[in-house]
């Protein structure tokens, strides 16, 4: 490796630089197979020199990504070397499918591949390609060995064994290569044993390893001594011939103990991953002690984070058997001291774990840990914020006092913390995101922190940037629907005042967030009973809708429920017509992602949009649907289903507002043909439902597929054309990439039938069956006839095969009510009962209902 690095530097610099010019290093001592090489980069200034330093460092660190090229200010010769080195690096990481012989489907000739690789990777000093003669035997053997390694990568062990054996035959002793040949031969024997183990089992591999170990020693064959003996022990154990008297002759490598990176987490993580927590924690603690003793700041943080997560995992397995608050306190301390928020977030915090261990004392200790280290207080504060968020998301609903305290802490951190946008220092920003997540996912906690959220928003508006203000309004918007009226109105007043200070026609970041907060259901409720507040809110909403072209569509939504005089006071009829014209233009631009929003807005306000506006909306939808059959579908196709749903639910009302003109019915029915063609296109190109992403997605978005299916069926029901669309939907559903997403929607929104189709239900997977269960039970409703009992029986039989699930409670209750009974000794019922018995959460709630529908209950 050192010789390679030296050659790269000297050749690329035309002899002007040596390795010592770019690096300090300690030359390896002892045999090269067991020596360590220590290297540290020097400071560099010239762009090409810097590139060479980074390139060598990447190779030494065995990184997967090549260094980025230097800036343009290098000469052509240097640029050519940059291209060659990066190409060689990419070639070195290529798999078997990257070689030309494999790309054209031909077999691989290892020797030709070796020559091709050498020619591609090397150039002579004058820039021309170097002429490669016959490589030495060692090099030929190494290339064949490499092809065998690639075979092993793809689990082709017969191919690997053949290449390894060929490589061994190619090895011959050559003058100057004796040590390298001897080392390569030892490696090849162990590789042959590995492939033999995979092909023929440990009985065949053990003799090969035994022979290798018997002739090895640290002086004569150090690699065989260090590498093969562990495999030999395991091969002997695997074939059942291991006994307590078998001589354990494994070697140990004691890495330089004063080098921090000699102390790693391999053993600790291995034990933790298989649940051997006592062993894992012994290794975590041993590693952490040594990293601390050597002053390894950053590596010790990583160890603490993984150690804390491992303790949490162990406590989770002990719930209900042991209570170890001291261990939980240690886990919290390790996680906070680590400052690694991403690992805190990835830790599993179950509701029972949080309920068992998180209390006021733990929160007190949380603050104490943050304050004990002023120099790392920011990192610790970030971890503590992430902990509070995760605990709030899992906290039982009745722990309202604890929830209030954590919400108040987060609100205060958001108000006073840093808002830098940098993950390492953004304490206030992380607290805002935590509040937003809790408000969205735990709506029952929204009522607890009204004054704190108001104070947070008021404080941030006073002295923060527009982006931070926008984030604060977004967080507050998650709480407003659940706050007490006084706090909710205070939030709205703050935002209304903010909107009043915004420049006219300025697309500020806060525009959309403020619109959502003032347009929320909570703000709407407040406006019903307060005339003055209603007018202030209407003025602000209209101003926001006029603030930028992107927000103009919001004005049409507002016209349904704001005071008309407010609109007239801020915009005249001519101005409103201009806004509608702009929305109409965007509605017929299928290349824009805003087309769906514009179409939706026109359909929401047909009296304002007028006949021409509605006609443009339907034409725009037609263009979006037809784009699916082209090479590049419209970016608005992703959420175009919203338009179909709106038409299905409010199409009759839209027609009535327009005076029920015949053309509206004609144009809506005209959408059936492109809608059918879209589904036929999806059958062969399901990625039209993938959406835009970098890199491109390889599978369609399941939610998008479900939504399009649901909307299509609802639209077809409204028009009475289910039969016309059924063949296209069937064709699309035959594609496995679409089948699962479509099946749920079809089960929920399928055509009405006299009875549930037992054959269809029997084929449904669990997610599909349970997603449609509520809709089906609602369809059965209070009926008590024989058909209702038959339908429930069909559903009950499938639940016995797929369950148990919590949703079964409603189904079992319906079966009990209708007198549906099942044999407890039936195979499916017996399996269901056994699974239910093993589920402590469902057993108590579902078992009483199950007992009522078993035949023996009679």
Coordinates of C-alpha atoms in Angstrom, one line a residue, residues 446 476-483 485 488-489 492 514-529 533 537 541 561:
X446 CA -52.5 20.1 22.7
X476 CA -48.2 26.7 16.6
X477 CA -50.7 25.7 13.9
X478 CA -50.4 22.0 15.1
X479 CA -51.7 23.1 18.5
X480 CA -54.4 25.7 17.7
X481 CA -57.3 23.2 17.1
X482 CA -56.9 21.8 20.7
X483 CA -56.1 24.9 22.7
X485 CA -60.3 29.6 23.3
X488 CA -56.1 30.0 20.4
X489 CA -57.3 33.6 19.9
X492 CA -54.4 34.1 15.9
X514 CA -49.9 31.9 8.5
X515 CA -52.6 31.0 6.0
X516 CA -52.8 27.5 7.4
X517 CA -53.0 28.7 11.0
X518 CA -55.7 31.4 10.3
X519 CA -57.6 29.0 8.0
X520 CA -57.6 26.2 10.5
X521 CA -60.8 24.7 12.0
X522 CA -59.9 26.2 15.4
X523 CA -59.6 29.7 14.0
X524 CA -62.8 29.3 12.0
X525 CA -64.7 28.3 15.2
X526 CA -63.4 31.4 17.0
X527 CA -64.6 33.6 14.2
X528 CA -68.2 32.4 14.3
X529 CA -69.0 34.1 17.6
X533 CA -62.2 38.9 15.2
X537 CA -59.1 37.3 10.3
X541 CA -56.5 35.8 5.0
X561 CA -66.6 31.7 4.2

